[in-house]
């Protein structure tokens, strides 16, 4: 038989010719990669943070320009993008009807104020009166009405004062006449009393002579008759004095009644005037404010945006937003929308990172900011039907200057630019990021019944 003799083993065979070696090599490579990946994941920081999209806005937001009553546009004084100053006229609205109403109320109020000044002078018994203090700050147009009202009231004041003084003078003259009559009667009465005393003395002397027969008794009777006649005259004089005194009292009562009636009349008119002023002055003030609003002015200095009025003669509705003013004298802030899942982890004063996602320069830095506001409740987004919290992030001017230095002063940062805000919450590694979902799953699974 023939025996085959095996030759020596071929030393040229490689690992690829041995499947087991291939498996071992692949496992070693995979193990090294896995160990390296775990080491990288354990050492690489990947901090947890809350992401919120946002927009650059002006602190305090835009100033909407509206008109309360609406009306017909009579003048349009600005254009889209124009820079305006605070108080500058923007739009004028027709004021014909309201101006007529304002003039009517102005005439009524100014006349009532002049009447009140005149009545106060009459009440206090003054001989003249000055314009009320409200007239000191009137416009030239109102001052003309006020001067007319004061002229009429001055004439009325003098006429009423003269009429009252005439009435008082007549009554006072009557008192003087009555007093003079009473004085004459008193003087005549005194003269009669003195004459009666002389008659009595003469009667005593004649009586002594008559008793001795030296004088006739007729002489005594004549003296008695003279005394009785004087006594009768005395009665008439006393009655005249009483009547005069009573008439004086009545006349003085008439003077007091005249003064009282005038005082009551003045007091009543003052009350009525005050009631009317309390009613008309607020109305006049409201109409004047409405008239002033016919010229719509800029609420702040800034740039006009969103102009919605273009035609003179067009009609604007009450409360319609005609345009908005983007203030230029206020800081720019970031208004962000925070997810409801992240809002509980946010605190005022937290540091934030702000990135301008819409700017195309590649070397733009990420800016540092501070969380300054967080809404107390969530808001609903009608488009996405999701809820969010409003947050405000303040970026320091020094940080904003970094963007301006790169983009230039002309480009700068404009309100309305979209940004991305990240609020770092806690430190973690990439391994923590990968393991955390598994830990949460096991934690929930361990608590299921």
Short mmCIF file of C-alpha atoms in Angstrom, two decimals:
data_model
loop_
_atom_site.label_atom_id
_atom_site.label_comp_id
_atom_site.label_asym_id
_atom_site.label_seq_id
_atom_site.Cartn_x
_atom_site.Cartn_y
_atom_site.Cartn_z
CA UNK A 1 0.00 0.00 0.00
CA UNK A 2 0.96 3.40 -0.63
CA UNK A 3 0.99 5.81 2.44
CA UNK A 4 0.61 9.45 2.00
CA UNK A 5 3.05 11.51 3.88
CA UNK A 6 1.79 14.93 5.28
CA UNK A 7 3.93 17.85 4.47
CA UNK A 8 4.90 20.61 6.91
CA UNK A 9 2.11 23.27 8.00
CA UNK A 10 1.85 26.36 5.77
CA UNK A 11 3.10 29.29 7.83
CA UNK A 12 1.55 31.85 5.47
CA UNK A 13 -2.06 31.59 6.89
CA UNK A 14 -3.52 34.93 8.39
CA UNK A 15 -6.08 35.80 11.04
CA UNK A 16 -8.69 36.18 8.34
CA UNK A 17 -8.27 32.46 7.61
CA UNK A 18 -9.19 31.68 11.25
CA UNK A 19 -12.79 32.68 12.21
CA UNK A 20 -12.14 32.38 15.91
CA UNK A 21 -9.34 34.85 15.76
CA UNK A 22 -11.59 37.25 13.87
CA UNK A 23 -14.23 37.03 16.58
CA UNK A 24 -11.69 37.55 19.33
CA UNK A 25 -10.18 40.54 17.57
CA UNK A 26 -13.59 42.11 16.93
CA UNK A 27 -14.62 41.59 20.53
CA UNK A 28 -11.40 43.17 21.73
CA UNK A 29 -11.91 46.19 19.50
CA UNK A 30 -15.55 46.53 20.57
CA UNK A 31 -14.55 46.20 24.20
CA UNK A 32 -11.87 48.84 23.86
CA UNK A 33 -14.35 51.13 22.08
CA UNK A 34 -16.99 50.55 24.76
CA UNK A 35 -14.53 51.16 27.59
CA UNK A 36 -13.28 54.27 25.82
CA UNK A 37 -16.82 55.47 25.22
CA UNK A 38 -17.70 54.92 28.89
CA UNK A 39 -14.61 56.81 29.93
CA UNK A 40 -15.44 59.63 27.55
CA UNK A 41 -19.08 59.70 28.70
CA UNK A 42 -18.06 59.70 32.36
CA UNK A 43 -15.63 62.58 31.92
CA UNK A 44 -17.34 64.74 29.30
CA UNK A 45 -19.58 67.44 30.88
CA UNK A 46 -23.08 67.68 29.46
CA UNK A 47 -24.92 69.94 31.87
CA UNK A 48 -28.71 69.79 32.08
CA UNK A 49 -30.51 72.94 31.05
CA UNK A 50 -33.88 74.36 30.11
CA UNK A 51 -34.22 75.41 26.48
CA UNK A 52 -36.54 78.27 25.59
CA UNK A 53 -37.01 80.05 22.26
CA UNK A 54 -37.25 83.80 22.59
CA UNK A 55 -37.33 87.16 20.87
CA UNK A 56 -35.50 90.43 21.40
CA UNK A 57 -37.98 93.02 22.67
CA UNK A 58 -37.81 96.48 24.18
CA UNK A 59 -38.06 96.56 27.97
CA UNK A 60 -41.67 97.45 28.71
CA UNK A 61 -42.72 96.26 25.23
CA UNK A 62 -43.86 98.39 22.32
CA UNK A 63 -46.13 101.34 22.92
CA UNK A 64 -49.42 100.88 21.06
CA UNK A 65 -50.95 104.07 19.63
CA UNK A 66 -54.74 103.95 19.86
CA UNK A 67 -57.71 106.32 19.89
CA UNK A 68 -60.46 105.83 22.44
CA UNK A 69 -63.41 107.24 20.51
CA UNK A 70 -62.36 106.75 16.88
CA UNK A 71 -63.41 109.09 14.09
CA UNK A 72 -62.41 110.47 10.70
CA UNK A 73 -58.70 111.01 10.01
CA UNK A 74 -58.02 114.61 9.00
CA UNK A 75 -54.20 114.53 8.97
CA UNK A 76 -51.49 111.86 8.94
CA UNK A 77 -48.14 113.25 10.04
CA UNK A 78 -45.81 110.18 10.16
CA UNK A 79 -44.62 107.32 7.96
CA UNK A 80 -43.59 103.74 8.61
CA UNK A 81 -40.13 103.59 10.18
CA UNK A 82 -40.03 107.29 11.06
CA UNK A 83 -38.32 108.23 14.32
CA UNK A 84 -40.54 110.39 16.53
CA UNK A 85 -40.17 112.09 19.90
CA UNK A 86 -42.48 111.85 22.88
CA UNK A 87 -45.53 114.11 22.45
CA UNK A 88 -45.03 114.58 18.70
CA UNK A 89 -48.34 114.71 16.73
CA UNK A 90 -48.92 111.52 14.76
CA UNK A 91 -52.53 111.60 13.56
CA UNK A 92 -55.32 114.17 13.74
CA UNK A 93 -58.99 113.17 14.01
CA UNK A 94 -62.02 115.34 13.16
CA UNK A 95 -63.08 117.39 16.20
CA UNK A 96 -65.89 119.59 14.83
CA UNK A 97 -68.72 118.18 16.94
CA UNK A 98 -66.72 117.84 20.13
CA UNK A 99 -65.32 121.36 19.76
CA UNK A 100 -68.84 122.83 19.63
CA UNK A 101 -69.80 120.88 22.74
CA UNK A 102 -66.63 122.02 24.51
CA UNK A 103 -67.30 125.69 23.72
CA UNK A 104 -70.84 125.41 25.06
CA UNK A 105 -69.68 123.81 28.30
CA UNK A 106 -66.87 126.36 28.63
CA UNK A 107 -69.34 129.25 28.41
CA UNK A 108 -71.62 127.68 31.03
CA UNK A 109 -68.84 126.86 33.48
CA UNK A 110 -67.10 130.24 33.20
CA UNK A 111 -70.41 132.09 33.63
CA UNK A 112 -71.21 130.05 36.72
CA UNK A 113 -67.76 130.74 38.19
CA UNK A 114 -68.24 134.48 37.65
CA UNK A 115 -71.72 134.30 39.21
CA UNK A 116 -70.32 132.47 42.21
CA UNK A 117 -67.66 135.14 42.73
CA UNK A 118 -70.33 137.86 42.56
CA UNK A 119 -72.64 136.06 45.01
CA UNK A 120 -69.81 135.44 47.48
CA UNK A 121 -69.06 139.18 47.44
CA UNK A 122 -72.76 139.94 48.03
CA UNK A 123 -72.89 137.43 50.87
CA UNK A 124 -69.84 138.95 52.55
CA UNK A 125 -71.09 142.50 52.02
CA UNK A 126 -68.09 143.59 49.95
CA UNK A 127 -68.23 146.64 47.73
CA UNK A 128 -66.52 144.93 44.79
CA UNK A 129 -65.33 141.49 43.68
CA UNK A 130 -62.45 140.14 41.64
CA UNK A 131 -62.23 137.32 39.12
CA UNK A 132 -62.16 133.83 40.64
CA UNK A 133 -58.76 132.08 40.90
CA UNK A 134 -59.82 129.56 38.24
CA UNK A 135 -59.56 132.35 35.66
CA UNK A 136 -55.82 132.80 36.23
CA UNK A 137 -54.76 129.79 34.11
CA UNK A 138 -57.23 130.04 31.25
CA UNK A 139 -56.30 129.80 27.60
CA UNK A 140 -56.70 132.95 25.46
CA UNK A 141 -59.88 131.51 23.96
CA UNK A 142 -61.38 130.80 27.38
CA UNK A 143 -60.19 134.13 28.78
CA UNK A 144 -62.33 135.96 26.23
CA UNK A 145 -65.42 134.11 27.48
CA UNK A 146 -64.38 134.74 31.08
CA UNK A 147 -64.00 138.49 30.49
CA UNK A 148 -67.49 138.66 29.00
CA UNK A 149 -68.92 136.76 31.94
CA UNK A 150 -67.13 139.03 34.44
CA UNK A 151 -68.39 142.19 32.71
CA UNK A 152 -72.00 141.01 32.92
CA UNK A 153 -71.62 140.01 36.55
CA UNK A 154 -70.00 143.33 37.45
CA UNK A 155 -72.99 145.16 35.98
CA UNK A 156 -75.39 142.90 37.81
CA UNK A 157 -73.43 143.29 41.05
CA UNK A 158 -73.63 147.08 40.91
CA UNK A 159 -77.32 147.07 39.96
CA UNK A 160 -78.29 144.69 42.74
CA UNK A 161 -76.15 146.54 45.26
CA UNK A 162 -77.71 149.88 44.28
CA UNK A 163 -81.24 148.44 44.47
CA UNK A 164 -80.56 147.01 47.91
CA UNK A 165 -79.00 150.23 49.16
CA UNK A 166 -82.01 152.18 47.84
CA UNK A 167 -84.42 149.94 49.70
CA UNK A 168 -82.33 150.20 52.84
CA UNK A 169 -82.12 153.99 52.41
CA UNK A 170 -85.90 154.38 52.14
CA UNK A 171 -86.47 152.31 55.24
CA UNK A 172 -83.66 154.08 57.06
CA UNK A 173 -85.13 157.47 56.17
CA UNK A 174 -88.47 156.36 57.51
CA UNK A 175 -86.82 155.36 60.77
CA UNK A 176 -85.26 158.81 60.99
CA UNK A 177 -88.62 160.49 60.37
CA UNK A 178 -90.36 158.36 62.95
CA UNK A 179 -87.63 159.05 65.46
CA UNK A 180 -87.95 162.76 64.73
CA UNK A 181 -91.71 162.59 65.28
CA UNK A 182 -91.22 160.73 68.53
CA UNK A 183 -88.59 163.25 69.59
CA UNK A 184 -90.91 166.17 68.88
CA UNK A 185 -93.70 164.54 70.86
CA UNK A 186 -91.32 163.89 73.74
CA UNK A 187 -90.17 167.51 73.74
CA UNK A 188 -93.76 168.77 73.65
CA UNK A 189 -94.68 166.38 76.44
CA UNK A 190 -91.81 167.66 78.57
CA UNK A 191 -92.85 171.25 77.92
CA UNK A 192 -96.43 170.46 78.92
CA UNK A 193 -95.27 168.73 82.08
CA UNK A 194 -93.18 171.76 82.99
CA UNK A 195 -96.13 174.04 82.24
CA UNK A 196 -98.39 171.88 84.38
CA UNK A 197 -95.97 172.23 87.26
CA UNK A 198 -96.09 176.02 86.95
CA UNK A 199 -99.90 175.95 86.79
CA UNK A 200 -100.03 173.91 89.99
CA UNK A 201 -97.75 176.34 91.74
CA UNK A 202 -99.83 179.28 90.50
CA UNK A 203 -102.99 177.47 91.56
CA UNK A 204 -101.70 177.14 95.14
CA UNK A 205 -100.93 180.86 95.33
CA UNK A 206 -104.29 181.91 93.88
CA UNK A 207 -106.09 179.46 96.15
CA UNK A 208 -104.56 181.06 99.24
CA UNK A 209 -105.67 184.49 98.04
CA UNK A 210 -109.14 183.19 97.16
CA UNK A 211 -109.49 181.67 100.59
CA UNK A 212 -108.82 185.13 102.06
CA UNK A 213 -111.19 186.71 99.59
CA UNK A 214 -108.54 188.51 97.60
CA UNK A 215 -108.94 186.47 94.35
CA UNK A 216 -112.00 185.24 92.49
CA UNK A 217 -112.75 181.50 92.30
CA UNK A 218 -113.10 181.77 88.54
CA UNK A 219 -109.38 182.25 88.45
CA UNK A 220 -108.93 178.86 90.16
CA UNK A 221 -111.26 177.19 87.67
CA UNK A 222 -109.37 178.69 84.74
CA UNK A 223 -106.12 177.25 86.08
CA UNK A 224 -107.77 173.84 86.54
CA UNK A 225 -109.03 173.93 82.96
CA UNK A 226 -105.57 174.84 81.65
CA UNK A 227 -103.95 171.94 83.56
CA UNK A 228 -106.59 169.50 82.32
CA UNK A 229 -106.08 170.70 78.74
CA UNK A 230 -102.34 170.13 79.04
CA UNK A 231 -102.95 166.66 80.45
CA UNK A 232 -105.05 165.83 77.42
CA UNK A 233 -102.30 167.02 75.13
CA UNK A 234 -99.83 164.89 77.10
CA UNK A 235 -101.91 161.81 76.39
CA UNK A 236 -101.86 162.56 72.70
CA UNK A 237 -98.09 163.08 72.79
CA UNK A 238 -97.56 159.81 74.67
CA UNK A 239 -99.70 157.99 72.09
CA UNK A 240 -97.67 159.58 69.29
CA UNK A 241 -94.42 158.48 70.95
CA UNK A 242 -95.75 154.93 71.28
CA UNK A 243 -96.88 154.84 67.66
CA UNK A 244 -93.57 156.19 66.46
CA UNK A 245 -91.62 153.67 68.53
CA UNK A 246 -93.75 150.84 67.19
CA UNK A 247 -93.31 152.05 63.62
CA UNK A 248 -89.55 152.31 64.14
CA UNK A 249 -89.47 148.72 65.35
CA UNK A 250 -91.50 147.54 62.39
CA UNK A 251 -89.28 149.43 59.97
CA UNK A 252 -86.14 147.96 61.50
CA UNK A 253 -87.72 144.53 61.21
CA UNK A 254 -88.32 145.29 57.55
CA UNK A 255 -84.64 146.16 57.14
CA UNK A 256 -83.63 142.93 58.88
CA UNK A 257 -86.11 140.99 56.76
CA UNK A 258 -84.70 142.62 53.63
CA UNK A 259 -81.17 141.64 54.61
CA UNK A 260 -82.27 138.13 55.54
CA UNK A 261 -84.16 137.64 52.29
CA UNK A 262 -81.17 138.83 50.30
CA UNK A 263 -78.86 136.52 52.28
CA UNK A 264 -81.21 133.56 51.78
CA UNK A 265 -81.50 134.37 48.08
CA UNK A 266 -77.72 134.55 47.72
CA UNK A 267 -77.20 131.34 49.70
CA UNK A 268 -79.77 129.51 47.60
CA UNK A 269 -78.22 130.70 44.37
CA UNK A 270 -74.77 129.71 45.60
CA UNK A 271 -76.03 126.21 46.38
CA UNK A 272 -77.65 125.89 42.96
CA UNK A 273 -74.54 127.18 41.22
CA UNK A 274 -72.30 124.78 43.12
CA UNK A 275 -74.56 121.86 42.19
CA UNK A 276 -74.39 122.85 38.53
CA UNK A 277 -70.62 123.35 38.71
CA UNK A 278 -70.18 119.93 40.29
CA UNK A 279 -72.09 118.52 37.34
CA UNK A 280 -70.63 120.59 34.51
CA UNK A 281 -66.96 120.91 35.48
CA UNK A 282 -66.22 117.15 35.20
CA UNK A 283 -68.09 117.08 31.90
CA UNK A 284 -66.09 120.05 30.64
CA UNK A 285 -62.86 118.39 31.73
CA UNK A 286 -63.82 115.14 30.00
CA UNK A 287 -64.75 116.95 26.80
CA UNK A 288 -61.50 118.93 26.88
CA UNK A 289 -59.55 115.68 27.24
CA UNK A 290 -61.51 114.21 24.35
CA UNK A 291 -60.76 117.32 22.29
CA UNK A 292 -57.06 117.03 23.16
CA UNK A 293 -57.16 113.39 22.04
CA UNK A 294 -58.22 114.57 18.59
CA UNK A 295 -54.49 115.10 18.08
CA UNK A 296 -52.93 111.68 18.67
CA UNK A 297 -49.40 112.10 20.01
CA UNK A 298 -46.47 109.74 20.44
CA UNK A 299 -46.50 108.09 23.89
CA UNK A 300 -42.72 107.68 23.81
CA UNK A 301 -39.71 108.51 21.71
CA UNK A 302 -38.92 105.80 19.20
CA UNK A 303 -39.56 104.35 15.77
CA UNK A 304 -42.98 103.98 14.12
CA UNK A 305 -43.81 100.38 13.17
CA UNK A 306 -46.98 98.62 12.11
CA UNK A 307 -48.64 101.72 10.66
CA UNK A 308 -52.23 100.78 9.76
CA UNK A 309 -53.60 104.21 8.74
CA UNK A 310 -52.72 105.46 5.28
CA UNK A 311 -55.60 107.63 4.02
CA UNK A 312 -56.78 111.06 5.11
CA UNK A 313 -60.56 110.84 5.41
CA UNK A 314 -60.45 107.22 6.52
CA UNK A 315 -62.43 106.10 9.53
CA UNK A 316 -60.78 104.55 12.58
CA UNK A 317 -62.74 102.53 15.10
CA UNK A 318 -62.61 103.05 18.89
CA UNK A 319 -59.58 101.35 20.42
CA UNK A 320 -58.03 100.51 17.05
CA UNK A 321 -54.24 100.22 17.08
CA UNK A 322 -53.06 102.77 14.54
CA UNK A 323 -49.35 102.04 14.92
CA UNK A 324 -46.77 101.02 17.48
CA UNK A 325 -43.78 102.93 18.82
CA UNK A 326 -40.63 100.96 19.50
CA UNK A 327 -38.93 103.01 22.24
CA UNK A 328 -35.29 103.84 21.60
CA UNK A 329 -34.40 105.03 25.08
CA UNK A 330 -34.99 101.69 26.79
CA UNK A 331 -32.89 98.56 27.19
CA UNK A 332 -33.37 95.49 25.01
CA UNK A 333 -34.35 92.28 26.77
CA UNK A 334 -35.17 88.72 25.73
CA UNK A 335 -38.75 87.51 26.05
CA UNK A 336 -38.69 83.70 26.10
CA UNK A 337 -41.26 80.93 26.22
CA UNK A 338 -40.40 78.32 28.84
CA UNK A 339 -41.89 74.85 28.69
CA UNK A 340 -44.21 73.96 31.55
CA UNK A 341 -41.97 70.98 32.27
CA UNK A 342 -38.97 73.26 32.91
CA UNK A 343 -40.66 76.20 34.64
CA UNK A 344 -40.52 74.61 38.10
CA UNK A 345 -36.72 74.43 37.91
CA UNK A 346 -36.26 78.12 37.13
CA UNK A 347 -35.52 80.79 39.72
CA UNK A 348 -35.16 84.53 39.35
CA UNK A 349 -31.53 85.56 39.18
CA UNK A 350 -30.37 82.40 37.40
CA UNK A 351 -27.63 82.80 34.82
CA UNK A 352 -28.61 82.11 31.23
CA UNK A 353 -26.98 81.68 27.84
CA UNK A 354 -28.36 83.59 24.87
CA UNK A 355 -27.59 82.65 21.27
CA UNK A 356 -28.69 84.63 18.21
CA UNK A 357 -29.92 81.85 15.95
CA UNK A 358 -31.00 84.13 13.09
CA UNK A 359 -27.69 85.94 12.58
CA UNK A 360 -25.40 84.42 9.96
CA UNK A 361 -22.02 85.53 11.27
CA UNK A 362 -20.16 82.41 12.38
CA UNK A 363 -18.06 84.07 15.03
CA UNK A 364 -20.95 85.44 17.07
CA UNK A 365 -20.45 84.67 20.76
CA UNK A 366 -22.98 83.19 23.15
CA UNK A 367 -24.03 85.97 25.51
CA UNK A 368 -24.59 85.76 29.25
CA UNK A 369 -27.87 86.91 30.74
CA UNK A 370 -29.90 86.85 33.93
CA UNK A 371 -33.45 85.60 34.40
CA UNK A 372 -35.33 88.65 35.73
CA UNK A 373 -39.02 87.75 35.33
CA UNK A 374 -41.14 84.61 35.25
CA UNK A 375 -44.90 84.66 34.86
CA UNK A 376 -47.00 83.42 37.77
CA UNK A 377 -49.20 81.33 35.49
CA UNK A 378 -48.94 79.66 32.12
CA UNK A 379 -50.28 80.95 28.82
CA UNK A 380 -51.85 79.08 25.93
CA UNK A 381 -50.47 79.17 22.40
CA UNK A 382 -53.54 79.05 20.16
CA UNK A 383 -51.60 77.83 17.13
CA UNK A 384 -49.73 74.92 18.71
CA UNK A 385 -52.28 74.38 21.50
CA UNK A 386 -49.46 74.14 24.03
CA UNK A 387 -48.93 76.03 27.24
CA UNK A 388 -45.84 77.95 28.27
CA UNK A 389 -44.51 80.38 30.88
CA UNK A 390 -43.30 83.83 29.93
CA UNK A 391 -39.76 84.63 31.03
CA UNK A 392 -37.67 87.75 30.65
CA UNK A 393 -33.91 87.58 30.39
CA UNK A 394 -31.80 90.69 30.76
CA UNK A 395 -28.57 90.83 28.80
CA UNK A 396 -26.09 93.40 30.04
CA UNK A 397 -25.19 96.21 27.61
CA UNK A 398 -21.58 95.05 27.74
CA UNK A 399 -22.68 91.67 26.38
CA UNK A 400 -24.83 93.29 23.69
CA UNK A 401 -21.80 95.38 22.69
CA UNK A 402 -20.02 92.18 21.65
CA UNK A 403 -22.60 91.64 18.90
CA UNK A 404 -22.47 95.29 17.87
CA UNK A 405 -18.67 95.14 17.65
CA UNK A 406 -18.90 92.22 15.21
CA UNK A 407 -21.90 93.31 13.13
CA UNK A 408 -21.28 97.06 13.23
CA UNK A 409 -23.22 99.92 14.74
CA UNK A 410 -25.62 100.23 11.80
CA UNK A 411 -26.69 96.56 11.95
CA UNK A 412 -26.60 96.27 15.72
CA UNK A 413 -29.40 94.39 17.45
CA UNK A 414 -32.97 95.13 16.49
CA UNK A 415 -36.15 94.24 18.39
CA UNK A 416 -37.86 91.21 16.91
CA UNK A 417 -34.73 89.09 16.32
CA UNK A 418 -35.24 85.44 17.38
CA UNK A 419 -32.84 83.99 19.94
CA UNK A 420 -32.32 80.75 21.81
CA UNK A 421 -32.10 80.80 25.60
CA UNK A 422 -30.60 78.03 27.70
CA UNK A 423 -30.82 78.11 31.48
CA UNK A 424 -28.26 75.71 33.05
CA UNK A 425 -29.98 73.69 35.76
CA UNK A 426 -27.42 71.19 37.11
CA UNK A 427 -24.06 69.68 36.25
CA UNK A 428 -23.95 66.23 34.68
CA UNK A 429 -21.87 64.12 32.31
CA UNK A 430 -22.75 62.46 29.04
CA UNK A 431 -22.99 59.15 30.91
CA UNK A 432 -25.56 60.67 33.28
CA UNK A 433 -27.54 61.84 30.25
CA UNK A 434 -27.57 58.30 28.79
CA UNK A 435 -28.30 56.46 32.03
CA UNK A 436 -30.92 58.86 33.41
CA UNK A 437 -33.83 57.56 31.25
CA UNK A 438 -33.07 53.97 32.30
CA UNK A 439 -32.92 54.96 35.96
CA UNK A 440 -36.24 56.75 35.67
CA UNK A 441 -37.80 53.73 33.95
CA UNK A 442 -36.58 51.33 36.64
CA UNK A 443 -37.71 53.77 39.37
CA UNK A 444 -41.25 53.86 37.99
CA UNK A 445 -41.30 50.11 37.31
CA UNK A 446 -40.29 49.35 40.87
CA UNK A 447 -43.32 51.24 42.18
CA UNK A 448 -45.96 49.62 40.00
CA UNK A 449 -48.35 47.25 41.73
#
